[in-house]
Coordinates of C-alpha atoms and ligand atoms in Angstrom, one line a residue:
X17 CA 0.0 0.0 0.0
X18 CA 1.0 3.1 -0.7
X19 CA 0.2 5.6 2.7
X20 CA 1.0 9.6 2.9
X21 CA 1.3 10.9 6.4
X22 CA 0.4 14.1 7.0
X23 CA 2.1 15.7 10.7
X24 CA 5.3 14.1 11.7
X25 CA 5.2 14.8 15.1
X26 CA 4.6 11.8 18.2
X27 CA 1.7 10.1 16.4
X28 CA 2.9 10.8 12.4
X29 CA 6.3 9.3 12.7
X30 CA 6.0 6.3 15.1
X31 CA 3.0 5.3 12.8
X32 CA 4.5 6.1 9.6
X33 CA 8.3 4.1 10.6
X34 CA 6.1 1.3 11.7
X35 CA 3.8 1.3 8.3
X36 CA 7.2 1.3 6.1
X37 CA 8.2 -1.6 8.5
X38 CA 5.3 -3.6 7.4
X39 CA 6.5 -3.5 4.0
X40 CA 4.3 -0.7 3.3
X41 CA 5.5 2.5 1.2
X42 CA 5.0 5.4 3.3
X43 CA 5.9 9.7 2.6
X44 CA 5.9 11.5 6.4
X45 CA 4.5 15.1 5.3
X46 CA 5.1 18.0 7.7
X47 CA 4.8 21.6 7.5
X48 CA 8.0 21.9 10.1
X49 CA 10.9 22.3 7.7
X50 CA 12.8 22.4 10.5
X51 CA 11.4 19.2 11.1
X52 CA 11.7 17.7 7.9
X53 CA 15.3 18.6 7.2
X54 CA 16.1 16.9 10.6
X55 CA 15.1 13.6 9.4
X56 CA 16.6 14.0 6.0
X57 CA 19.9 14.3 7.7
X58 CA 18.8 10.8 9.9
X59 CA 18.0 13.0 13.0
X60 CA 15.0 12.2 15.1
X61 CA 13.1 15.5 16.2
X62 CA 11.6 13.1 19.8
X63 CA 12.8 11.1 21.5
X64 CA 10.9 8.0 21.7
X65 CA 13.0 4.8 22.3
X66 CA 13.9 2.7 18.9
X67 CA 12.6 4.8 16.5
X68 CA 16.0 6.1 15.1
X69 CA 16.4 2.6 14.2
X70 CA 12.9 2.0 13.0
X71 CA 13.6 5.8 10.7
X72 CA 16.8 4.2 9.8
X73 CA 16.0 1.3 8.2
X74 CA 13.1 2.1 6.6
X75 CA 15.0 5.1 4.8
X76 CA 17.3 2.5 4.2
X77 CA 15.3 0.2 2.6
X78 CA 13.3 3.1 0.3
X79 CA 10.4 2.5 2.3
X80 CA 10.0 5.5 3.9
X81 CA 10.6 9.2 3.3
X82 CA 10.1 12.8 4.0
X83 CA 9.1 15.8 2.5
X84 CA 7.0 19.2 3.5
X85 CA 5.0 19.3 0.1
X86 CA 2.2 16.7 0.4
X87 CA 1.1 16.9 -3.3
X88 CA 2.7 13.9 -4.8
X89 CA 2.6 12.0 -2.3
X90 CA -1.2 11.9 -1.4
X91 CA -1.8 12.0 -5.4
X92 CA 0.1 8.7 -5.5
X93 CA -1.6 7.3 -2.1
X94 CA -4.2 4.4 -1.3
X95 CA -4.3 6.0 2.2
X96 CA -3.9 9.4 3.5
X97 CA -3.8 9.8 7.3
X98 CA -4.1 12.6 9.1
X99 CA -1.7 12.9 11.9
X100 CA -1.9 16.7 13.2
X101 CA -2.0 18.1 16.3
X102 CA -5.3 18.6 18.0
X103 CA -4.7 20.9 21.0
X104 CA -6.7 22.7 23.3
X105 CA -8.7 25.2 22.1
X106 CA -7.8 28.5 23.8
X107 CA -10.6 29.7 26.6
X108 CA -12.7 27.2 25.9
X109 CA -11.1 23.8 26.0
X110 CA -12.7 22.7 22.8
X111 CA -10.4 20.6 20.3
X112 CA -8.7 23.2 18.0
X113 CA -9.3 21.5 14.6
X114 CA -7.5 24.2 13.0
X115 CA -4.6 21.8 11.8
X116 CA -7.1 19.4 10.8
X117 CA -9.7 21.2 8.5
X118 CA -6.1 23.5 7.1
X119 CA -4.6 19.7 5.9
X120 CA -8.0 18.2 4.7
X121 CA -8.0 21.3 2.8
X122 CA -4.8 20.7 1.3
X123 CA -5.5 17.1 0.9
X124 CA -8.7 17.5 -1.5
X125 CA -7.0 19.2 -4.1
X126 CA -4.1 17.1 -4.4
X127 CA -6.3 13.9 -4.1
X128 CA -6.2 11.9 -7.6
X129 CA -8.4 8.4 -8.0
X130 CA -10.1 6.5 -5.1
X131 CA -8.7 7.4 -2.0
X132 CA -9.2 6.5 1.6
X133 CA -8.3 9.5 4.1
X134 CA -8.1 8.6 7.5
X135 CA -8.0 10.8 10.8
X136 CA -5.8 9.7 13.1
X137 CA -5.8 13.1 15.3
X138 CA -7.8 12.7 18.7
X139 CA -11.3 14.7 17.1
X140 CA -14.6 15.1 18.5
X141 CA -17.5 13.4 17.1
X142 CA -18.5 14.9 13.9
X143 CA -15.2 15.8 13.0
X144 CA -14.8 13.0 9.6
X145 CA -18.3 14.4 9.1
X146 CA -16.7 18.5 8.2
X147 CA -13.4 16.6 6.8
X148 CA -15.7 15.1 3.9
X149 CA -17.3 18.2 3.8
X150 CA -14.3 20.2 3.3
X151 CA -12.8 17.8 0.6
X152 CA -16.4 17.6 -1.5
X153 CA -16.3 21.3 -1.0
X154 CA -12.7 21.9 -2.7
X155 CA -13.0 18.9 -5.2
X156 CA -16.2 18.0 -5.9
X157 CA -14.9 15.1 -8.2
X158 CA -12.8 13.1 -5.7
X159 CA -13.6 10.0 -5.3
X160 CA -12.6 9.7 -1.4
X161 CA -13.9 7.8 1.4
X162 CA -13.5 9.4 4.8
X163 CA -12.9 6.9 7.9
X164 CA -11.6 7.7 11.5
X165 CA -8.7 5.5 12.9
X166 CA -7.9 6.6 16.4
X167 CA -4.6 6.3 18.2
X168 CA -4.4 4.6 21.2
X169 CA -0.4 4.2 21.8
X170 CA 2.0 5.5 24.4
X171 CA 4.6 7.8 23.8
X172 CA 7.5 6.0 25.4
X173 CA 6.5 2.4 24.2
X174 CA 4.8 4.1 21.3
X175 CA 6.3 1.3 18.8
X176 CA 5.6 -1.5 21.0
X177 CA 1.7 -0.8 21.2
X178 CA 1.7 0.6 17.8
X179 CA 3.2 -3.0 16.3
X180 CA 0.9 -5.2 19.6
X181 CA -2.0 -3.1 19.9
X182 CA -5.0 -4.4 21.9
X183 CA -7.4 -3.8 18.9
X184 CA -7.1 -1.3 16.1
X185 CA -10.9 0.2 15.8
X186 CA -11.6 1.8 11.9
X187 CA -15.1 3.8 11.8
X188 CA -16.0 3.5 8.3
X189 CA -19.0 1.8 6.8
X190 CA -17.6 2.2 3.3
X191 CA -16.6 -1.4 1.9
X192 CA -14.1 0.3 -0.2
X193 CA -12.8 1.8 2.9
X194 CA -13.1 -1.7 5.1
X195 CA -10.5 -3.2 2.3
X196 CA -8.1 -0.6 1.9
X197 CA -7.7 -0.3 5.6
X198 CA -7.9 -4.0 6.4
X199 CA -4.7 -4.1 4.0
X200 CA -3.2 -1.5 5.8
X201 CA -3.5 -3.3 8.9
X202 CA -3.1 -6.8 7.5
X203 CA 0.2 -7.7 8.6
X204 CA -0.7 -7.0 12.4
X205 CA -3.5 -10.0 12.0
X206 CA 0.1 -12.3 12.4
X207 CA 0.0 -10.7 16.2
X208 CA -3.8 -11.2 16.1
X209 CA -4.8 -7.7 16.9
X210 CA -8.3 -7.3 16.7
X211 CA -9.6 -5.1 13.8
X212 CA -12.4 -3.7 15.3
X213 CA -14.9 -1.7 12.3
X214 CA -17.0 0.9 13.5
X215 CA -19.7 3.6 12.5
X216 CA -17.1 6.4 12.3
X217 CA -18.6 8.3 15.1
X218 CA -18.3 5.5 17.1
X219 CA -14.6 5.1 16.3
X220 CA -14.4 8.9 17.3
X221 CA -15.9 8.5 20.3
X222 CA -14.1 5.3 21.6
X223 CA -10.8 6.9 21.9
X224 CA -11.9 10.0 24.2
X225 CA -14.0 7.5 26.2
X226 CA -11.1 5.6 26.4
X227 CA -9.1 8.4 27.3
X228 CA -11.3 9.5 30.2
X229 CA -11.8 5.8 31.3
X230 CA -8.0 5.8 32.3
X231 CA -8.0 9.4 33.8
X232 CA -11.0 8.6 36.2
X233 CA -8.9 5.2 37.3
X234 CA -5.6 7.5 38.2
X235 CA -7.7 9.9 39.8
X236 CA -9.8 7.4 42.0
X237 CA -6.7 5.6 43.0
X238 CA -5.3 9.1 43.2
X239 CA -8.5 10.0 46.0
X240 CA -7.6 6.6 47.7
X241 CA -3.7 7.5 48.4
X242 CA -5.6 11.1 49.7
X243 CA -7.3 8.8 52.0
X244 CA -4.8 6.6 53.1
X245 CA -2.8 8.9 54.2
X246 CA -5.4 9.9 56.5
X247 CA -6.6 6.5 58.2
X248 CA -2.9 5.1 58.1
X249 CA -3.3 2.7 55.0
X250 CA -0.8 1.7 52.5
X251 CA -2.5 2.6 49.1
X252 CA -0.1 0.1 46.9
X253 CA -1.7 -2.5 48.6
X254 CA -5.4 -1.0 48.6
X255 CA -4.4 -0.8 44.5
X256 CA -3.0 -4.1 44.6
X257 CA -6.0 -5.5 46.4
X258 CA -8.6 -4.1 44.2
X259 CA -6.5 -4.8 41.0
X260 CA -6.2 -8.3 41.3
X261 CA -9.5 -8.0 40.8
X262 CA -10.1 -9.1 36.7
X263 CA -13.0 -7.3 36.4
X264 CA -11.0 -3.9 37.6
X265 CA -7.3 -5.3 36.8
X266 CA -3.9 -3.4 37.9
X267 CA -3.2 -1.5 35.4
X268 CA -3.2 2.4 36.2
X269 CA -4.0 2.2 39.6
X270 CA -0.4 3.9 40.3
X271 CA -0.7 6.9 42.4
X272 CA 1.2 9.8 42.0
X273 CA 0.7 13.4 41.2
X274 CA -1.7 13.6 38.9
X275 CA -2.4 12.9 35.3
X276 CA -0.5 15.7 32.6
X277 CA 0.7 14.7 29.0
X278 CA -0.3 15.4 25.7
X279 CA -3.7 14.0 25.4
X280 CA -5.3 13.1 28.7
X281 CA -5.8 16.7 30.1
X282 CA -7.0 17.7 26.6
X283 CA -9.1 14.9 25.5
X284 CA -11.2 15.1 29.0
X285 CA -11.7 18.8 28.1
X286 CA -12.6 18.1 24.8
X287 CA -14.7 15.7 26.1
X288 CA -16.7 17.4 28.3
X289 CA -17.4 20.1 25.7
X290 CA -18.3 17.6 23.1
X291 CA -20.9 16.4 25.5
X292 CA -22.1 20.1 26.7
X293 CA -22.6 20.6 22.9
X294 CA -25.0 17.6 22.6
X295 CA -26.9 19.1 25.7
X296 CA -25.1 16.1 28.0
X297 CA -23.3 16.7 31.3
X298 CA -20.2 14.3 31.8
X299 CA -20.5 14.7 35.6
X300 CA -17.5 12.2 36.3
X301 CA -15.0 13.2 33.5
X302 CA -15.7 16.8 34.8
X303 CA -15.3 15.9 38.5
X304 CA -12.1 14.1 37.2
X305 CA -10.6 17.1 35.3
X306 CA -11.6 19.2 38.5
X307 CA -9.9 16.8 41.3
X308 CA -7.2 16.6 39.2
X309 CA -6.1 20.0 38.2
X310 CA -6.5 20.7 41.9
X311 CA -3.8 17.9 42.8
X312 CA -1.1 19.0 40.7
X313 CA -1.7 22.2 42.1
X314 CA -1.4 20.7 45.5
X315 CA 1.7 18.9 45.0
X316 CA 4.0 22.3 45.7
X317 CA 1.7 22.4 49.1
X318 CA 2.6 18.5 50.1
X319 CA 6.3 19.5 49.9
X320 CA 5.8 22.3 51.7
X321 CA 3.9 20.5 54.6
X322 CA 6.5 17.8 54.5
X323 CA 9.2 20.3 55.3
X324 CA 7.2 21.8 58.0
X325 CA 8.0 25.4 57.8
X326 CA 8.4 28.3 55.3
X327 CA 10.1 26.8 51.8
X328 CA 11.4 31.0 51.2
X329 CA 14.7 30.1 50.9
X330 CA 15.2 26.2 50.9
X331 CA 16.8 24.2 48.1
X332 CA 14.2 21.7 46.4
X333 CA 15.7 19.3 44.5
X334 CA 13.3 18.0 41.8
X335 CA 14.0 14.9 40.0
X336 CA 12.1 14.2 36.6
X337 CA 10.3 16.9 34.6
X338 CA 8.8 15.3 31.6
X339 CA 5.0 14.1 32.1
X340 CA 6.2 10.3 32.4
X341 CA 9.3 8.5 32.0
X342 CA 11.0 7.9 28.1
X343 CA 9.9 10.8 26.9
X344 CA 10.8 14.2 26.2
X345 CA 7.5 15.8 26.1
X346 CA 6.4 18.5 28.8
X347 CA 3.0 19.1 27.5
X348 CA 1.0 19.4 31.2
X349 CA 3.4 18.0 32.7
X350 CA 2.7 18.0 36.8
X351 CA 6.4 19.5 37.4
X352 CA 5.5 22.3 36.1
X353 CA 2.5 23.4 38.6
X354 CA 5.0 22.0 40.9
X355 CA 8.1 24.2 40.4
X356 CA 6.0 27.2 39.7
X357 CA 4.3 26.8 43.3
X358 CA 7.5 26.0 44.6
X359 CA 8.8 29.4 43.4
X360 CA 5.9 31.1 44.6
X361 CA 6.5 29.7 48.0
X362 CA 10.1 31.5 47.4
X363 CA 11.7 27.7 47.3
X364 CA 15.0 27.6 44.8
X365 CA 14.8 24.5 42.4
X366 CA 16.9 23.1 41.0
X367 CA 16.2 20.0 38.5
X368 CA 17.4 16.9 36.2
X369 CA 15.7 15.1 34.4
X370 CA 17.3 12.5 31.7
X371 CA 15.9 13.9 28.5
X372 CA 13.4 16.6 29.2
X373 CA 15.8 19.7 30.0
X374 CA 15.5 21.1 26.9
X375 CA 12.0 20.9 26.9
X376 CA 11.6 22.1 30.0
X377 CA 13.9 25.1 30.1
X378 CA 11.2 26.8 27.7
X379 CA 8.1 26.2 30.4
X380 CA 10.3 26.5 32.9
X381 CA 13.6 29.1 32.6
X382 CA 13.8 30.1 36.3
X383 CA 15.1 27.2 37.3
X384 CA 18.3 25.5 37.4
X385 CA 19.2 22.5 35.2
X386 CA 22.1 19.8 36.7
X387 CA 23.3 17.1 34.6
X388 CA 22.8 14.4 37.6
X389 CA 20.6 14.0 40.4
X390 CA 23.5 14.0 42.7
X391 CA 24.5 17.4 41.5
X392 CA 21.0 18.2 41.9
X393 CA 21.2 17.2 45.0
X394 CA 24.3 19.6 46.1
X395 CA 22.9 21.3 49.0
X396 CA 19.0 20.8 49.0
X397 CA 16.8 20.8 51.6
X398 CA 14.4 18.5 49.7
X399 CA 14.7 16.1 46.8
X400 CA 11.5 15.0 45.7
X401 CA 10.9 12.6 42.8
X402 CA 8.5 13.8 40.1
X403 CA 9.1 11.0 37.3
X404 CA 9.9 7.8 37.5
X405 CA 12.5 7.2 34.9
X406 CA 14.4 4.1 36.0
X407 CA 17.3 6.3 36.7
X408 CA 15.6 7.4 39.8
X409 CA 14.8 4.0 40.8
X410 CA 18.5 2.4 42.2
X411 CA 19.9 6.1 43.3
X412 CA 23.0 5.9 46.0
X413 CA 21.2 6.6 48.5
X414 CA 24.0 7.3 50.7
X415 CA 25.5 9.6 47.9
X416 CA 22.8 11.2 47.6
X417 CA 22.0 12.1 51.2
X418 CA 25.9 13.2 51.5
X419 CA 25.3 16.0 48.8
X420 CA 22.2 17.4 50.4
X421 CA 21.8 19.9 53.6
X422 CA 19.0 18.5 54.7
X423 CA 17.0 15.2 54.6
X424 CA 13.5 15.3 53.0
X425 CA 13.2 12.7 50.6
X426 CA 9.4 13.5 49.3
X427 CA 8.6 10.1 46.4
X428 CA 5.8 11.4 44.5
X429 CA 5.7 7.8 42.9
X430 CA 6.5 5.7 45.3
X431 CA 9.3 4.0 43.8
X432 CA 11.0 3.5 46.7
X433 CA 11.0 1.5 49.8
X434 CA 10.0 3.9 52.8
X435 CA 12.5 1.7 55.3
X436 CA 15.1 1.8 52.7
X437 CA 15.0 5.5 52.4
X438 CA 15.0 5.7 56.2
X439 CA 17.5 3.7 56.8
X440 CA 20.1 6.0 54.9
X441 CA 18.9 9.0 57.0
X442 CA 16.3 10.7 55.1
X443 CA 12.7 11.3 55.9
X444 CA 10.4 9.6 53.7
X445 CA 7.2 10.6 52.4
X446 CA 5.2 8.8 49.8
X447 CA 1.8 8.9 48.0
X448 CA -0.7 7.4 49.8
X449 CA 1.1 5.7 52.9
X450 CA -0.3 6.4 55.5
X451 CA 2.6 6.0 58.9
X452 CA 1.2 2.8 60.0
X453 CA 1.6 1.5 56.5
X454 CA 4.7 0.8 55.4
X455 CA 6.4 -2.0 53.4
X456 CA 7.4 -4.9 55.4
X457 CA 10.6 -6.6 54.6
X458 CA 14.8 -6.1 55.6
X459 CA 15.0 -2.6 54.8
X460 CA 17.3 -3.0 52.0
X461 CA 15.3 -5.2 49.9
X462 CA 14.2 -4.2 47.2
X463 CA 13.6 -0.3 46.1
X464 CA 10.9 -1.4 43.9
X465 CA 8.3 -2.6 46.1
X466 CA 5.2 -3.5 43.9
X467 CA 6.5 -5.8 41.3
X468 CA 2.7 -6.6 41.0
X469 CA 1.6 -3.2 40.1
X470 CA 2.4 -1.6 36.0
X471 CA 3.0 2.0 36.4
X472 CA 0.6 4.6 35.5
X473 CA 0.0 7.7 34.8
X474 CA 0.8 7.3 31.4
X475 CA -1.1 7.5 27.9
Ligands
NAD515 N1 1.2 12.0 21.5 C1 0.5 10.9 21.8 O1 0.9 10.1 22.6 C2 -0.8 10.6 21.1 C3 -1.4 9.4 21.3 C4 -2.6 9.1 20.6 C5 -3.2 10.1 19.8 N2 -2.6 11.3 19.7 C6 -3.3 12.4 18.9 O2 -2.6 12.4 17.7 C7 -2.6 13.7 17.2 C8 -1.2 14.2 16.9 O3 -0.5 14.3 18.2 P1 1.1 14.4 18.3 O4 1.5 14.3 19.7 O5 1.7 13.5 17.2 O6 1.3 15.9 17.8 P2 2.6 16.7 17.4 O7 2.4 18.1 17.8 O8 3.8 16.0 18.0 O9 2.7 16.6 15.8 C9 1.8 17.2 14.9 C10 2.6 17.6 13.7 O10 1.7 18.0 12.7 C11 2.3 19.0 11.9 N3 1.3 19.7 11.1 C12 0.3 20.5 11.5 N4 -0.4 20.9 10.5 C13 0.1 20.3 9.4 C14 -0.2 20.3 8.0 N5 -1.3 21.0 7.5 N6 0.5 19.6 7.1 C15 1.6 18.9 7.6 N7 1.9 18.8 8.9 C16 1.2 19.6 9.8 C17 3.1 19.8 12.9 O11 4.1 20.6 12.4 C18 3.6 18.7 13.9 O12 4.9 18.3 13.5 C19 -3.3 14.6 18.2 O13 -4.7 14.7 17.8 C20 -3.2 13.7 19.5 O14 -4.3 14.0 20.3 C21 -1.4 11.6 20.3

């Protein structure tokens, strides 16, 4: 098949490397020349683990290539996807299809013979509805078929679930549109994904339902750590307990400090407006956006009352600034509420993270960056944990606690073992453990204590 991509950002160039490495031929399009020259020179604009080698061999093999003028290659395509940003709208919350309706636009007079185009953007429902619109409008002889084709993987094992998804869901009732994209997606039938055809509203609807599903499980087990803190319960195990449950299962039942990233803070806007716009209140999504928002918020607060006095003037340490480990993306990222109340509290921060700094320096310039967490660590008050990259999760402890001044060790994912912590000096504070609560075991065991448990807070 032969596939155009248009938007090479997270979404555009995981999905387009792993297209070309079904065998697939496959032109990323992007508007970024920036961008685009990058790649051309075999540089990777993310970082997203594997795909330089993924890019690499597909360029290698003439599978895959780049350009920022979409014309030939959606002329020549079976399949055009649309792979554009979709942020939030500003004021409102609503999805800003601006970059969508701008490439379907462009698409529709470049189109030539039957083509499928196929929104992989996050859109409201509705949205494939004013992309066929749009094309009919500016080519009234194209013979296109319009289906939706959400994306449901991770950035950080975005290859992984892009290659083993749990289902791939096409909204098309088009049979022309079934085949094409049932030959897209043939090879993953070796790995036995389910292809899952849809109306395409529903399709559009399943992936901010899903969305908003995994929010309200961070944010419950988020309310339970809230809770267990205050009746002296360990809320790992309370997660544990209700997750071997199948019917409510472990996954993202990891608390922390609330959800951030690219798409769950904007899809459960978008959500909630969606619904508002059909004359529908989403009274838990809503709730969910509200508790949540107010958490992150709270975070600078919990370090604050961990310390136990004014922060004007203390050294906070802050480990981790991108929204969740293997990625460099900042977008909502809680670190950033976090430092900017721990600067309003007149706290100095200082920060590493392993690949975010970059990033980060733009939301964040106030601050300053160390390339380790023990030269983070050189003469804070506080370290506190905000990301769980597995960098964080074997520190010397002992190291670490000789570079400090003081000894507040604040693990806003509990990645570590509070009696392990202890035991080298520090004060410990977790998410969710309440005093009487903590891990049982030698005190050195293990600094990972809930093997059982995946870690959340992640899309
Ligand atoms: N990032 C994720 O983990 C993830 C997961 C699932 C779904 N999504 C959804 O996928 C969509 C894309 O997200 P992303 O994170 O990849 O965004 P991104 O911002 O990383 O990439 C979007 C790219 O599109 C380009 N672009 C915009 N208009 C264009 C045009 N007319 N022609 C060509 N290129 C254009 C931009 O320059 C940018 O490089 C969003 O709707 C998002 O909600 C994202």
């Amino acid at each position: 098949m032969r596939i155009a991509m248009i938007g090479t950002g997270y979404v555009g160039l995981v999905s387009g490397a792993c297209f070309a490495d079904f065998g697939h031929e496959v032109t990323c399009v992007d508007k970024d020349a920036g961008k685009i020259a990058a790649l051309h020179k075999g540089e990777i604009p993310i970082f997203e683990p594997g795909l330089d080698v993924l890019v690499a061999a597909n360029v290698k093999a003439r599978r895959l290539s780049f350009t920022t003028d979409l014309k030939t290659p959606v002329a020549d395509a079976d399949a055009v996807f649309i792979a554009v940003g979709t942020p939030s709208r500003r004021g409102d919350g609503h999805a800003d299809l601006t970059y969508v309706y701008a490439a379907a636009r462009e698409i529709a007079s470049a189109l030539s013979g039957f083509t499928v185009v196929v929104t992989k953007s996050t859109v409201p429902v509705g949205t494939g509805d004013e992309v066929e619109r749009i094309i009919h409008e500016a080519n009234p002889s194209a013979d296109v078929v319009v289906a939706s084709n959400p994306e449901f993987l991770r950035e950080g094992a975005a290859i992984r679930d892009f290659k083993f998804p749990d289902r791939i869901v096409v909204g098309t009732d088009d049979e022309r549109g079934r085949k094409v994209l049932g030959d897209v997606y043939r090879p993953l039938s070796l790995n036995q994904a389910p292809l899952m055809f849809t109306k395409r509203r529903t399709a559009e609807l399943i992936k901010y339902a899903a969305n908003a599903f995994l929010a309200t499980k961070i944010t419950f087990i988020n309310e339970m750590a809230d809770l267990s803190e205050k009746v002296g319960a360990d809320v790992q195990e309370v997660a544990r307990g209700i997750g071997l449950d199948n019917r409510i299962g472990t996954k993202f039942l990891h608390a922390g400090p609330g959800f951030g990233g690219s798409c769950f803070p904007k899809d459960t806007r978008a959500l909630i407006k969606i619904a508002q716009d059909y004359d529908v209140q989403l009274r838990i999504v809503e709730a969910v956006l509200g508790v949540n928002d107010n958490r992150k918020r709270a975070m600078a607060r919990k370090v604050s009352n961990a310390v136990g006095a004014s922060l004007r003037g203390k050294t906070v340490a802050v480990l981790g600034l991108t929204f969740k480990p293997d990625t460099d993306d900042m977008r909502e990222a809680p670190s950033i509420p976090l430092v900017t109340g721990l600067l309003d509290m007149g706290a100095k921060v200082r920060a590493h993270d392993p690949v975010g700094m970059e990033h980060a320096k733009k939301e964040l310039p106030e601050i300053e960056y160390c390339g380790d967490p023990y030269e983070c660590a050189l003469g804070a008050d506080v370290v506190v944990i905000v990301t769980e990259w597995t960098q964080f999760r074997a520190l010397d402890l002992l190291r670490l606690k000789r570079e400090m001044a003081g000894c507040m060790f604040i693990d806003l994912r509990n990645i570590y073992n509070p009696l392990e912590v202890e035991y080298f000096g520090f004060t410990y504070r977790g998410v969710g453990r309440g005093a009487t609560a903590v891990t049982e075991g030698h005190p050195r065991g293990t600094n990972v204590p809930d093997v059982g448990l995946v870690q959340a807070g992640s899309e």
